[in-house]
XYZ file of C-alpha atoms in Angstrom:
426
model
C 23.162 15.119 2.390
C 24.712 12.140 0.542
C 22.205 9.226 0.342
C 23.646 5.752 -0.079
C 21.119 2.932 -0.136
C 22.306 -0.544 0.806
C 21.254 -3.520 -1.479
C 17.587 -4.651 -0.436
C 17.972 -8.572 0.484
C 15.065 -10.865 1.232
C 13.141 -11.346 4.297
C 13.159 -9.535 7.574
C 16.678 -8.482 7.686
C 16.257 -6.435 4.709
C 17.633 -2.864 5.135
C 18.137 0.334 3.288
C 20.548 2.815 5.051
C 20.406 6.630 4.579
C 23.159 8.603 6.123
C 25.234 11.729 5.629
C 28.699 10.472 6.051
C 31.054 7.572 7.430
C 31.485 6.127 10.622
C 33.275 7.230 13.689
C 35.880 5.451 15.559
C 35.204 3.001 18.411
C 34.561 4.972 21.616
C 32.829 7.944 19.977
C 29.129 8.558 20.650
C 26.332 9.442 18.388
C 22.491 9.997 19.253
C 19.724 7.634 17.622
C 15.921 7.039 18.027
C 13.660 4.832 16.637
C 10.510 5.863 14.328
C 7.509 3.312 14.104
C 6.458 3.522 10.543
C 5.351 0.097 10.293
C 1.790 -0.473 9.611
C 2.056 -4.095 10.822
C 3.211 -3.397 14.251
C 1.231 -1.226 17.082
C 4.362 -0.703 19.181
C 8.166 -1.468 18.558
C 11.308 -1.518 20.325
C 15.042 -0.905 19.385
C 17.963 -2.562 20.724
C 21.522 -1.391 20.121
C 24.425 -3.624 20.973
C 22.042 -6.006 22.655
C 20.711 -2.995 25.047
C 17.138 -1.728 24.734
C 17.408 1.998 23.860
C 13.858 2.736 22.823
C 10.584 0.975 24.021
C 7.106 0.950 23.167
C 7.276 3.335 20.388
C 3.792 3.367 18.681
C 2.892 3.913 15.093
C 3.691 7.251 13.579
C 5.642 7.873 16.812
C 9.452 8.290 17.904
C 11.434 7.709 20.762
C 13.991 9.560 22.680
C 17.484 9.834 21.472
C 20.102 7.371 23.132
C 23.813 7.873 22.970
C 25.262 5.057 20.856
C 28.798 3.981 20.485
C 29.871 4.441 17.222
C 32.228 1.198 17.350
C 29.275 -1.049 18.491
C 26.254 -0.121 16.449
C 24.504 -3.646 15.863
C 20.790 -2.545 16.003
C 17.625 -4.515 16.160
C 14.070 -3.620 15.766
C 11.695 -5.664 17.966
C 8.276 -6.667 18.411
C 7.185 -4.892 21.812
C 4.449 -7.587 22.488
C 6.849 -10.805 22.187
C 10.270 -9.198 21.768
C 11.094 -11.065 18.749
C 13.580 -9.368 16.235
C 11.785 -8.076 13.073
C 14.839 -6.224 11.297
C 18.629 -5.917 12.198
C 21.277 -3.659 10.739
C 24.786 -2.335 11.701
C 24.867 1.260 10.646
C 27.803 3.608 10.092
C 27.498 6.398 12.644
C 29.229 9.839 12.865
C 30.237 10.767 16.518
C 28.035 13.721 17.644
C 25.476 13.379 15.053
C 21.674 12.731 15.450
C 19.921 9.664 13.748
C 16.385 8.215 13.332
C 16.121 4.381 12.680
C 12.880 4.439 10.577
C 11.286 1.109 10.719
C 8.556 0.604 7.863
C 6.759 -2.221 5.815
C 3.928 -4.781 6.909
C 3.950 -7.522 9.409
C 6.493 -9.942 8.562
C 8.458 -7.893 6.221
C 9.845 -5.130 8.257
C 12.542 -2.916 6.619
C 14.768 -0.082 8.153
C 16.423 3.024 6.833
C 18.576 5.551 8.842
C 18.000 9.287 8.443
C 20.662 11.727 9.598
C 19.208 14.694 11.423
C 21.686 17.315 11.287
C 20.850 18.721 7.858
C 21.770 22.865 7.661
C 18.730 24.713 8.410
C 17.513 27.329 5.392
C 17.344 31.013 5.899
C 14.355 32.506 7.637
C 11.202 32.410 5.751
C 12.191 28.982 4.099
C 11.854 25.451 4.994
C 13.362 22.280 3.820
C 11.520 19.061 3.116
C 12.528 15.632 2.357
C 10.071 12.945 0.832
C 10.806 9.295 1.616
C 8.920 6.632 -0.323
C 8.770 3.885 2.408
C 5.703 2.253 1.060
C 6.976 -0.783 -0.619
C 3.865 -1.723 -2.265
C 3.053 1.579 -3.746
C 5.493 1.893 -6.595
C 6.945 5.121 -7.757
C 5.054 8.293 -6.716
C 4.932 11.663 -7.778
C 4.912 14.665 -5.279
C 2.857 17.985 -5.381
C 3.628 20.734 -2.666
C 0.978 23.438 -3.412
C -1.001 26.418 -1.682
C -3.964 25.095 0.044
C -6.364 26.151 -2.409
C -4.381 25.197 -5.590
C -6.012 22.307 -7.825
C -4.025 19.421 -8.817
C -4.724 20.246 -12.576
C -2.955 23.431 -12.393
C -0.029 21.961 -9.996
C 3.614 21.441 -11.013
C 5.251 18.261 -9.947
C 7.733 19.194 -6.806
C 9.405 15.661 -7.305
C 8.862 12.890 -9.773
C 8.914 9.027 -9.755
C 10.241 8.465 -6.305
C 10.613 4.977 -6.250
C 9.995 2.872 -3.207
C 12.816 2.790 -0.738
C 14.178 6.149 -2.364
C 13.785 9.968 -1.508
C 13.370 13.079 -3.209
C 16.565 14.877 -1.962
C 16.018 17.920 0.155
C 13.306 20.446 -1.522
C 13.306 24.073 -0.401
C 9.744 25.791 0.034
C 8.486 29.056 1.626
C 7.730 28.225 5.212
C 3.937 28.206 6.185
C 0.997 25.815 5.660
C 1.028 23.846 2.441
C -1.097 21.136 0.778
C 0.915 17.880 -0.337
C -0.434 15.360 -2.676
C 1.060 12.254 -3.870
C 0.100 10.490 -7.021
C 1.356 7.423 -8.979
C 4.093 8.200 -11.103
C 2.833 10.080 -14.242
C -0.737 10.014 -13.501
C -2.449 13.048 -11.433
C -5.674 11.258 -11.628
C -4.336 8.170 -9.697
C -4.225 9.911 -6.410
C -2.516 8.115 -3.549
C -2.740 10.568 -0.475
C -3.771 14.025 -0.114
C -2.819 16.290 2.920
C -4.785 19.092 2.853
C -2.950 21.277 5.434
C 0.746 20.469 6.519
C 3.065 23.035 8.570
C 6.655 23.424 6.831
C 8.668 24.965 9.968
C 10.235 28.375 9.538
C 13.949 27.951 8.921
C 13.451 24.456 9.624
C 14.115 20.889 8.239
C 11.277 18.212 8.038
C 10.955 14.743 6.693
C 7.735 13.472 5.036
C 7.738 9.461 5.284
C 5.145 7.746 3.287
C 4.302 4.430 4.595
C 1.966 1.672 3.205
C -1.619 0.727 3.588
C -3.544 -2.382 4.035
C -4.864 -2.705 0.380
C -1.081 -1.958 -0.875
C -2.004 1.029 -3.517
C -2.739 3.953 -1.240
C -0.421 5.619 1.385
C -0.041 7.351 4.353
C 2.217 10.015 5.630
C 4.256 10.744 8.636
C 5.990 14.004 9.218
C 9.016 14.276 11.365
C 10.676 17.482 12.318
C 14.574 17.230 12.393
C 15.459 16.144 15.859
C 11.872 17.020 16.942
C 8.408 15.312 17.028
C 6.150 13.688 14.477
C 2.828 14.390 13.058
C 0.553 11.534 11.675
C -1.218 12.154 8.594
C -3.088 9.150 7.844
C -5.111 8.472 4.454
C -8.852 9.160 5.066
C -9.918 7.446 1.684
C -10.148 3.756 0.456
C -10.514 2.129 -3.163
C -13.676 0.281 -4.107
C -14.982 -1.283 -7.465
C -18.300 -2.412 -8.377
C -18.403 -5.996 -10.435
C -21.485 -6.760 -11.998
C -21.430 -10.683 -11.787
C -25.316 -11.128 -12.142
C -26.662 -13.687 -14.407
C -29.045 -13.243 -17.279
C -27.157 -10.295 -18.588
C -28.827 -7.950 -16.065
C -28.305 -4.086 -16.295
C -26.112 -3.056 -13.267
C -25.518 0.361 -11.866
C -24.100 1.697 -8.556
C -22.484 4.496 -6.625
C -21.285 5.388 -3.052
C -22.292 8.875 -2.056
C -21.892 11.093 -5.206
C -19.029 8.725 -6.564
C -19.729 6.572 -9.608
C -18.721 2.943 -9.273
C -20.090 1.687 -12.433
C -22.610 3.271 -14.859
C -25.432 1.169 -16.112
C -23.735 -1.753 -17.720
C -24.866 -5.369 -18.838
C -23.303 -7.988 -16.660
C -20.675 -9.659 -16.457
C -18.857 -6.271 -16.140
C -15.834 -5.460 -13.880
C -15.582 -1.861 -12.975
C -12.377 0.110 -12.082
C -11.495 1.191 -8.577
C -12.423 4.457 -7.489
C -11.514 6.545 -4.625
C -14.120 6.921 -1.622
C -14.426 8.493 1.537
C -13.998 5.853 4.278
C -16.730 4.664 6.683
C -20.113 2.513 6.311
C -22.097 4.413 3.838
C -24.028 1.862 1.749
C -23.870 1.875 -1.810
C -26.753 2.680 -4.095
C -26.924 -0.446 -6.847
C -29.654 -0.841 -9.373
C -30.304 -4.160 -11.111
C -32.506 -3.983 -14.015
C -33.810 -0.715 -12.658
C -34.594 -2.049 -9.415
C -32.665 -0.761 -6.530
C -31.058 -3.724 -4.605
C -31.641 -3.751 -0.875
C -28.363 -3.701 1.407
C -29.400 -4.619 4.913
C -26.063 -4.128 6.298
C -22.916 -2.947 4.823
C -19.236 -2.944 6.526
C -17.170 -0.001 7.436
C -14.730 0.333 4.844
C -11.253 1.159 6.130
C -8.936 4.014 5.176
C -6.377 2.855 2.788
C -8.267 -0.596 2.101
C -9.142 -2.047 -1.397
C -12.398 -3.583 -1.705
C -14.454 -5.153 -4.292
C -18.430 -4.908 -4.168
C -19.581 -7.917 -6.261
C -23.352 -8.030 -7.136
C -24.090 -11.559 -8.217
C -26.661 -14.150 -8.262
C -30.135 -14.699 -10.264
C -30.981 -11.365 -11.865
C -34.401 -11.647 -9.922
C -32.650 -11.959 -6.715
C -29.664 -10.599 -6.642
C -27.073 -9.976 -3.774
C -24.052 -8.156 -2.523
C -20.882 -9.413 -1.306
C -17.867 -7.146 -0.074
C -14.500 -8.414 -0.733
C -11.470 -7.152 0.842
C -8.632 -7.007 -1.643
C -5.067 -7.680 -1.147
C -3.299 -5.793 -3.872
C 0.226 -5.758 -2.146
C 3.080 -6.679 -4.246
C 4.598 -10.284 -3.841
C 6.987 -10.638 -0.976
C 9.319 -12.220 -3.793
C 9.779 -9.827 -6.633
C 10.260 -12.853 -9.134
C 6.784 -14.289 -8.109
C 3.228 -13.235 -8.677
C 0.054 -13.376 -6.662
C -3.368 -14.627 -7.957
C -6.750 -15.339 -6.412
C -10.288 -16.794 -7.705
C -13.328 -14.812 -7.100
C -16.510 -16.850 -7.739
C -19.505 -14.865 -8.877
C -21.744 -17.456 -10.369
C -25.537 -17.421 -9.944
C -27.130 -20.767 -8.759
C -23.922 -22.598 -8.208
C -23.702 -25.282 -5.531
C -20.422 -26.679 -6.274
C -16.915 -24.725 -5.717
C -14.436 -23.794 -8.192
C -10.843 -24.736 -8.340
C -8.078 -22.488 -9.948
C -5.023 -24.413 -11.500
C -1.998 -22.933 -13.077
C -0.031 -25.562 -14.948
C -2.030 -28.259 -13.386
C -1.231 -27.263 -9.939
C -4.615 -26.031 -7.575
C -3.947 -22.673 -6.501
C -7.183 -22.447 -4.972
C -9.743 -25.175 -4.186
C -13.521 -25.413 -3.583
C -13.959 -21.460 -3.624
C -17.676 -21.265 -3.163
C -20.177 -18.846 -5.148
C -20.042 -15.172 -3.494
C -16.606 -15.786 -2.265
C -12.625 -15.300 -2.876
C -9.868 -17.446 -2.420
C -6.813 -15.950 -0.551
C -4.186 -14.781 -2.918
C -1.623 -17.425 -3.594
C 2.148 -16.842 -4.742
C 2.951 -18.610 -7.766
C 5.965 -18.378 -10.248
C 6.367 -16.069 -12.983
C 6.402 -17.545 -16.615
C 6.335 -16.638 -20.068
C 3.648 -19.299 -21.065
C 1.201 -21.169 -18.504
C -1.827 -22.810 -18.683
C -4.594 -21.350 -16.388
C -7.730 -23.260 -15.878
C -10.689 -23.117 -13.419
C -12.646 -26.183 -12.986
C -16.046 -27.186 -11.626
C -17.196 -30.680 -10.604
C -20.159 -30.073 -12.504
C -18.426 -29.846 -15.739
C -16.048 -32.320 -17.498
C -14.267 -29.439 -19.046
C -12.858 -26.329 -17.810
C -15.358 -23.453 -17.259
C -12.695 -20.945 -17.998
C -8.966 -21.421 -19.256
C -6.314 -19.453 -20.671
C -3.173 -20.912 -22.733
C 0.235 -19.463 -23.147
C -0.513 -16.933 -20.376
C 2.245 -14.664 -19.437
C 2.466 -14.420 -15.908
C 4.393 -11.498 -14.726
C 7.035 -11.241 -11.993
C 5.674 -8.784 -9.294
C 2.448 -9.058 -10.796
C -1.042 -9.357 -8.912
C -3.944 -10.988 -10.655
C -7.600 -11.878 -9.961
C -9.663 -14.574 -12.093
C -13.166 -13.728 -11.928
C -15.863 -16.279 -12.981
C -19.396 -14.831 -13.295
C -22.676 -15.403 -14.955
C -25.178 -18.235 -14.611
C -24.000 -21.820 -13.794
C -24.928 -22.935 -17.163
C -23.128 -20.328 -18.984
C -20.318 -19.333 -17.076
C -17.946 -16.376 -18.099
C -14.376 -15.898 -16.893
C -12.204 -12.718 -17.022
C -8.581 -12.431 -15.847
C -7.894 -8.889 -14.340
C -4.230 -7.634 -13.707
C -4.606 -5.575 -10.530
C -0.769 -4.488 -10.220
């Protein structure tokens, strides 16, 4: 299989094409179907040469093959609900060959890649597997294909540093049931997806398509058998961290189930993200040795990133659950930044400025601003201002804002002694 990648452009027409050979002449027929790997759309259509050939393809599903004239391959992926065009491409097809057009990406940023499905099958007892990293926000990933009971610590890398929009090439394994784990490139401890059991067909060929998540870091998987059906392997975990923003330098500790989010630490402290099982299991949090009562706790969705912020006065702390958007900026030359206000006893909202431009205004205590896109710079002035203070409550000068970076500015502590912290999430 030869893999040719088209240059990625900007916006909805962005496409990467994977194909095995060149195009056929006018009047020849190829066979093409649509696979919906976009987390942003529950149902998609595909039109070729202005004719709808697949309709209502649900997420992780695949349509039926349609005969396509190789001389008229203009293809549009469309929203099933309103019929708007989300991505378009004109692939080069070979007569008689089978193709799956894979649509992926989040809402508003759909991309496509074309998978040819005429790979020569391996010998009996063997199976070929292609890994496609179609999770644009996850970064480069390592793949571990092991026995179902083998630990990750002892596993060898099956494919390393698969960049977003790229594939591993076909890997050959013994057929049967295996376990597949995906980690951040070079870090076994940063687990992005664990598929405990996946069947590799005997003398067969399949592709594991990796898709994005709502938080941007974790990934999902969809296996497609060559010229066959799909199997969905959604992520069953989320990422959560505990931020101790309580005033009075209180001691804070917390966990969810058996996963420790933060050891006993003096506020203000920002914990690291931990991988947890999804659901509505409330955290166990202690402030100065007393357990914080959590009357209600939201269900943490699979694939999401969350900040559990304990804030307020040490004598009457409260918990706020923030949903974090750690997806990369849609423009690779820009960055994303937001402000989180965890200040106790503060009635006035805070304003985040970069180079004297307000990126977030009137962010009240216990809340977060929506991430805002800003230009990458080598030296910027960042300030957080409060109407209660004549001077910034937090400032950074000569700040380098990196392209494709994701940042959170935390302001914590008491209203009379605010403490700021800049966290680079990506």
